[in-house]
Coordinates of C-alpha atoms in Angstrom, one line a residue:
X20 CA 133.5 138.1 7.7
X21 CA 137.1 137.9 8.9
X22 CA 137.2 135.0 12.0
X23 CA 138.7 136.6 15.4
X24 CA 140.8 133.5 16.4
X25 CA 141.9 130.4 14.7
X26 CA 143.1 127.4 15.9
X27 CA 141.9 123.5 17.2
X28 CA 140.0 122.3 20.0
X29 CA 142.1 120.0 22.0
X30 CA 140.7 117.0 23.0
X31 CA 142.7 114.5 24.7
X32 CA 145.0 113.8 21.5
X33 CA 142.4 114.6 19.0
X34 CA 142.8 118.0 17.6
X35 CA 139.4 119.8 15.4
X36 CA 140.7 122.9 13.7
X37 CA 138.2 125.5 14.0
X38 CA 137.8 129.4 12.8
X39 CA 136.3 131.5 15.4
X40 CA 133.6 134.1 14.2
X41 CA 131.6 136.7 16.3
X42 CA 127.9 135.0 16.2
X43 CA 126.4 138.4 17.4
X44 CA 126.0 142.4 16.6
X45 CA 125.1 145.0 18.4
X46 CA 122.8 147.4 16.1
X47 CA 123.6 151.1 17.7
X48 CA 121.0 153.5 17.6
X49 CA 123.2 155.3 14.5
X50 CA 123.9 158.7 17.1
X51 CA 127.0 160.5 17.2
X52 CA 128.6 163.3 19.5
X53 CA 127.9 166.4 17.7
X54 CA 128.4 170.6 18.7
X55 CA 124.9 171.4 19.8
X56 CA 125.5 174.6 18.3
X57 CA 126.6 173.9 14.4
X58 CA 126.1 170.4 14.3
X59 CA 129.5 169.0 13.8
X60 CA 131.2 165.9 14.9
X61 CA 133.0 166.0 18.0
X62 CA 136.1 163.3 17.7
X63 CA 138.0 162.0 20.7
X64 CA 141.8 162.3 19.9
X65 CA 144.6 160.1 22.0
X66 CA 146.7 162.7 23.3
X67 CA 149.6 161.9 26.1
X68 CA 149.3 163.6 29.7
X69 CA 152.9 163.9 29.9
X70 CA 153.9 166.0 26.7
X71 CA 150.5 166.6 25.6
X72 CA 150.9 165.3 22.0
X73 CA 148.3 163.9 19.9
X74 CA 149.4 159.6 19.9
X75 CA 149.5 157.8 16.9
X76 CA 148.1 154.3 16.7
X77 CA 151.5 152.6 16.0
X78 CA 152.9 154.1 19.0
X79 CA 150.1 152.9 21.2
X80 CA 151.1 150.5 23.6
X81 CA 150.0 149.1 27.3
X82 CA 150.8 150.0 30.7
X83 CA 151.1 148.4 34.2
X84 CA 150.6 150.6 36.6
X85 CA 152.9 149.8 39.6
X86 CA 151.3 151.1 43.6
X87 CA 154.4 153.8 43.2
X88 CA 153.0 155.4 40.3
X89 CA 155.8 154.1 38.1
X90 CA 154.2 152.1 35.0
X91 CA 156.2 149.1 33.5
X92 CA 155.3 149.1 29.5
X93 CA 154.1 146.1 27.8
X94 CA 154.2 146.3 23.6
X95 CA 152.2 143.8 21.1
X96 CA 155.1 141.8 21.0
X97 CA 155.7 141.4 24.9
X98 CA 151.9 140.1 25.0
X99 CA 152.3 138.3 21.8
X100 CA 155.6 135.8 23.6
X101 CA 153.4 135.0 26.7
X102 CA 153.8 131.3 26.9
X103 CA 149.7 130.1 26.4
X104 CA 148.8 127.1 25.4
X105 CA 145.3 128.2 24.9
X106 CA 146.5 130.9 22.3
X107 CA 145.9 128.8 19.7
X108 CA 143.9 125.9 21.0
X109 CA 141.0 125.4 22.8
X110 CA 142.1 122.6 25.9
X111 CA 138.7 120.8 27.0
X112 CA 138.7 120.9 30.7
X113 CA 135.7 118.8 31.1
X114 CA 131.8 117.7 30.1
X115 CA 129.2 119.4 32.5
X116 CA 125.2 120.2 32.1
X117 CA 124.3 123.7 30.5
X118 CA 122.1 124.2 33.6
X119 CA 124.5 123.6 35.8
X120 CA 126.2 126.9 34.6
X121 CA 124.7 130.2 35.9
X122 CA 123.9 132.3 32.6
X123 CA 125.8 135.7 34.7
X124 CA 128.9 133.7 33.7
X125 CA 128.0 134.4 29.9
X126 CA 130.1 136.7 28.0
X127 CA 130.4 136.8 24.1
X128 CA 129.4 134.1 21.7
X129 CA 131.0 132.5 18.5
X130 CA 130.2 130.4 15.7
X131 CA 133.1 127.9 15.0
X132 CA 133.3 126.9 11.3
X133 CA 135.7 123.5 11.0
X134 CA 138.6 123.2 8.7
X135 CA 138.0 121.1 5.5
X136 CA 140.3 118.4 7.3
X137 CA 138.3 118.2 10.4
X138 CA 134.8 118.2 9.3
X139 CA 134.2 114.8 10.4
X140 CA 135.8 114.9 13.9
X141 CA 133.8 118.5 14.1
X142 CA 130.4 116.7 13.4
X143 CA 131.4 113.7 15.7
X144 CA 131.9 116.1 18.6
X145 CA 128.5 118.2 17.9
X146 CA 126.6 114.6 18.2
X147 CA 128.1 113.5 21.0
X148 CA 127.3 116.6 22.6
X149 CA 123.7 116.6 21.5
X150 CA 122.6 113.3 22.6
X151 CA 124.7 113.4 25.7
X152 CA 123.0 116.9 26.9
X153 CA 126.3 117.9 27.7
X154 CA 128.9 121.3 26.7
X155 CA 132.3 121.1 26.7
X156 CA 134.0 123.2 29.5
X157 CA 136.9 124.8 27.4
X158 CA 140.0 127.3 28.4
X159 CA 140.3 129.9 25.7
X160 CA 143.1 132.6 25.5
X161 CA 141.4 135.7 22.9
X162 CA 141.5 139.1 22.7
X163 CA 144.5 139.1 24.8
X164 CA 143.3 137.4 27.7
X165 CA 142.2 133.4 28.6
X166 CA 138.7 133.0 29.3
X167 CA 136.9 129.7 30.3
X168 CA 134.5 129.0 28.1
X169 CA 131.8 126.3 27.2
X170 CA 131.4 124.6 22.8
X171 CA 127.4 123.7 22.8
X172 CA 125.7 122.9 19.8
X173 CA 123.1 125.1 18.0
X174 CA 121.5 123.5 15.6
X175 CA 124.2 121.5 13.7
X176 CA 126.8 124.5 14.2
X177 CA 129.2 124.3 17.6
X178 CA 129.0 127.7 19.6
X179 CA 131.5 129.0 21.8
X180 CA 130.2 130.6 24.5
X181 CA 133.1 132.9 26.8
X182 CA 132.8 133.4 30.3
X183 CA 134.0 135.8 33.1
X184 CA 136.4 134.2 35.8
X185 CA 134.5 134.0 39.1
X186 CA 136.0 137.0 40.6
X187 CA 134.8 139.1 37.7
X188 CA 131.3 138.6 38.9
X189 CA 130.0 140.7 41.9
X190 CA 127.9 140.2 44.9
X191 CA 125.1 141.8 45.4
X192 CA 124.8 143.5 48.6
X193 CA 121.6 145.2 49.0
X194 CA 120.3 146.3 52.2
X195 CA 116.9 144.0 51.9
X196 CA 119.0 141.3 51.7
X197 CA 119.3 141.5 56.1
X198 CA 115.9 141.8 56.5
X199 CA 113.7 139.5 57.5
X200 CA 111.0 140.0 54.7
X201 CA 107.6 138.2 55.6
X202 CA 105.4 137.3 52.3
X203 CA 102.2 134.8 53.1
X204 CA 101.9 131.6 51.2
X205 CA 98.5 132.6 49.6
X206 CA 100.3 135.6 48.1
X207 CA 102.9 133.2 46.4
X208 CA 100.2 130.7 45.4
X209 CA 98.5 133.8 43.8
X210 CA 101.6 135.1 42.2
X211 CA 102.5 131.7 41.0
X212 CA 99.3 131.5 39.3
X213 CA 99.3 134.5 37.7
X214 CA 103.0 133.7 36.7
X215 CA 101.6 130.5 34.7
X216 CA 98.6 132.3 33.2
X217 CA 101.6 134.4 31.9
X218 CA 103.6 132.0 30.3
X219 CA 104.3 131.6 27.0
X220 CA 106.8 129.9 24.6
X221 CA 109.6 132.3 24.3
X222 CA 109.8 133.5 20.5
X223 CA 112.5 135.8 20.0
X224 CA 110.7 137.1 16.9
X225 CA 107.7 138.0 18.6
X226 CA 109.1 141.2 20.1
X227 CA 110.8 144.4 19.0
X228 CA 112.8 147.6 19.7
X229 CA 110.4 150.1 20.6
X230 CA 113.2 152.4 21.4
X231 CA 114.5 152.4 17.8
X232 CA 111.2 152.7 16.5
X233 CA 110.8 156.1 19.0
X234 CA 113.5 157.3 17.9
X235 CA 113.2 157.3 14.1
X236 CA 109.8 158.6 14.3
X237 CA 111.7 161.7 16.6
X238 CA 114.5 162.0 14.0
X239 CA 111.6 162.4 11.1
X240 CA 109.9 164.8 13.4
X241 CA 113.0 166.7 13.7
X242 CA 113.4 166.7 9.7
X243 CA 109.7 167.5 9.1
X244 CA 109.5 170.4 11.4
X245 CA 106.8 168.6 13.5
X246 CA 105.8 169.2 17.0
X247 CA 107.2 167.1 19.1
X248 CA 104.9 165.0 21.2
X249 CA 106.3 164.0 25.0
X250 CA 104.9 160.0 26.3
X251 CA 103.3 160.7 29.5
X252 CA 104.9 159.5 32.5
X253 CA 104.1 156.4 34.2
X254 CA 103.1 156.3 37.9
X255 CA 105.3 154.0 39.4
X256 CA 103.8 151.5 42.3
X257 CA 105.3 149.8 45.3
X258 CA 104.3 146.5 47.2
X259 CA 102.9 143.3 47.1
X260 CA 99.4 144.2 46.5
X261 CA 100.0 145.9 43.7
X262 CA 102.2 143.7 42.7
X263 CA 99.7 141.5 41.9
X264 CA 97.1 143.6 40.9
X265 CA 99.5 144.7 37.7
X266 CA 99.8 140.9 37.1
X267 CA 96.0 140.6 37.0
X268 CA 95.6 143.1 35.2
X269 CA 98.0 141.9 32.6
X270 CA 96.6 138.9 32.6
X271 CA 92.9 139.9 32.3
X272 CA 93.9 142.2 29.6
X273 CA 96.7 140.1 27.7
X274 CA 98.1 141.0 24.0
X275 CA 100.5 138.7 22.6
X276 CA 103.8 139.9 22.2
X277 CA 103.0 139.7 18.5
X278 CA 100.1 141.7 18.6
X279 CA 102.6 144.2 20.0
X280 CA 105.1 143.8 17.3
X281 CA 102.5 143.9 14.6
X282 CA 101.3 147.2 16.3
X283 CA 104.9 148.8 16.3
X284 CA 105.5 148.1 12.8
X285 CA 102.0 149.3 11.5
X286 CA 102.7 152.6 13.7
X287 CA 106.0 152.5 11.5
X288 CA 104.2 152.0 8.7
X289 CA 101.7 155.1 9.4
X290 CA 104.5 157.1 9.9
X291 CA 106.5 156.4 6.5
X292 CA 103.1 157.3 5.0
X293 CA 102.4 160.7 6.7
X294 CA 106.1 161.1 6.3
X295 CA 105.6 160.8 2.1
X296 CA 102.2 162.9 2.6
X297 CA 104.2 165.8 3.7
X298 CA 107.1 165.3 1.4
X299 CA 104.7 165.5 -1.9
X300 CA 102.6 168.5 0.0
X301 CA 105.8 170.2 0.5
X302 CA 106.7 169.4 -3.3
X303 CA 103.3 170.8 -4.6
X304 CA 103.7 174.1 -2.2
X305 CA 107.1 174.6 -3.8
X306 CA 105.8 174.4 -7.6
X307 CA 102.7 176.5 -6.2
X308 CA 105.1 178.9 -5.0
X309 CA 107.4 179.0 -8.2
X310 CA 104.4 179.5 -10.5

């Protein structure tokens, strides 16, 4: 895997040369744009609104837009020469408490590998970390743009965790935010209860894409010829009372999001073996038919 940014974090005069490397993917659902009518791949092409031309990749570069229309052009090596310290190193602003740090600040995540050379400061700075509690409030320039940011540790492996800037995150502004909404203390005693009767140890193994699992079973469909069979809708409910009367019903009738996971994957399972049923039946019909 090829790291996305290399360079130290800066600590006072101590310097830990790190490697940057996404610690996350995104698995996509493996759907492309395609002509409903023959199948083929539609492709989105760069073309240029002033002379219409098709744009290369090498001649790709940013643009300003100015409030008079006019655009001022920035190329790779403009945004390369911007004078950042943070383009190469990561400068430790200060210690703080993960919980002190709303999560909506949370953008993209990291592993950072040391260099040979710096192993030792690298595991010096993951203990301290650990046994003070603490993450390391860093400023980051990546992907063409500085980010704050915060270096935790995850199990013996320091994790950089990008943030927006405070400005990037909105406000909500929702209408029942003005109203003076009246809930009694023996519904939240209830709810609270039913909240902990709830609770579990979170166990990111214990649950699964049911979406993915839908949609292979409808892409096998699609290849066997099946009927397609439509999920019923659900009746949607509003209000306090029911509110809680999902929540005891959850409760009264509780599978463990295991039990869930072991259910999706034995429908999965089903389904490969109905799916190799019909492949040998339509096998045995075609050497039926050629005979």
């Amino acid at each position: 895997m090829r790291s996305v940014w290399n360079g130290t974090i800066r600590l006072g005069l101590a310097n830990i040369p790190v490697k940057a490397y996404g610690a996350t993917e995104e698995r996509g659902t493996g759907l492309h744009h395609v002509h409903v009518t023959d199948g083929g791949r539609v492709r989105h092409r760069r073309v240029c609104e002033v002379d219409g031309e098709e744009v290369d990749l090498s001649e790709l570069a940013r643009g300003y837009v100015l409030p008079g229309g006019e655009t001022v052009v920035l190329t790779d090596d403009d945004l390369s020469g911007l004078p950042l310290s943070t383009s190469r190193a990561m400068d430790v602003q200060a210690f703080a408490q993960v919980e002190e740090i709303d999560p909506i600040y949370f953008a993209r995540t990291y592993h950072l590998e040391p260099d040979p050379a710096g192993v030792k400061a690298y595991v010096l700075l993951a203990e301290a970390l650990r046994r003070s509690g603490r993450v390391a409030v860093v400023k980051i320039a990546l992907r063409q743009r500085e980010s704050l940011g915060v270096v935790r540790v995850r199990d013996q492996v320091l994790v950089l965790e990008t943030m927006l800037w405070p400005e990037e995150v909105r406000t909500p502004d929702f209408p029942f935010l003005y109203q003076d909404v009246e809930v009694s203390e023996r519904e939240i005693r209830d709810a609270t209860e039913l909240v902990e009767g709830l609770s579990e140890k979170f166990t990111p193994a214990h649950y699964s894409d049911g979406y993915r699992v839908a949609l292979r079973a409808l892409v096998q469909s699609k290849i066997d010829g099946n009927e397609m069979v439509q999920p019923a809708a659900e009746t949607q409910r509003e209000g306090a009372a029911d509110l809680l009367s999902a929540l005891r019903t959850t409760l009264a009738d509780k599978r463990m999001p295991r039990q869930r996971v072991e259910e999706a994957r034995a429908a999965e399972a089903a389904a490969e073996k109905a799916k190799e049923t019909a492949r040998k039946a339509a096998r045995k019909s075609r050497e039926t038919t050629k005979s």
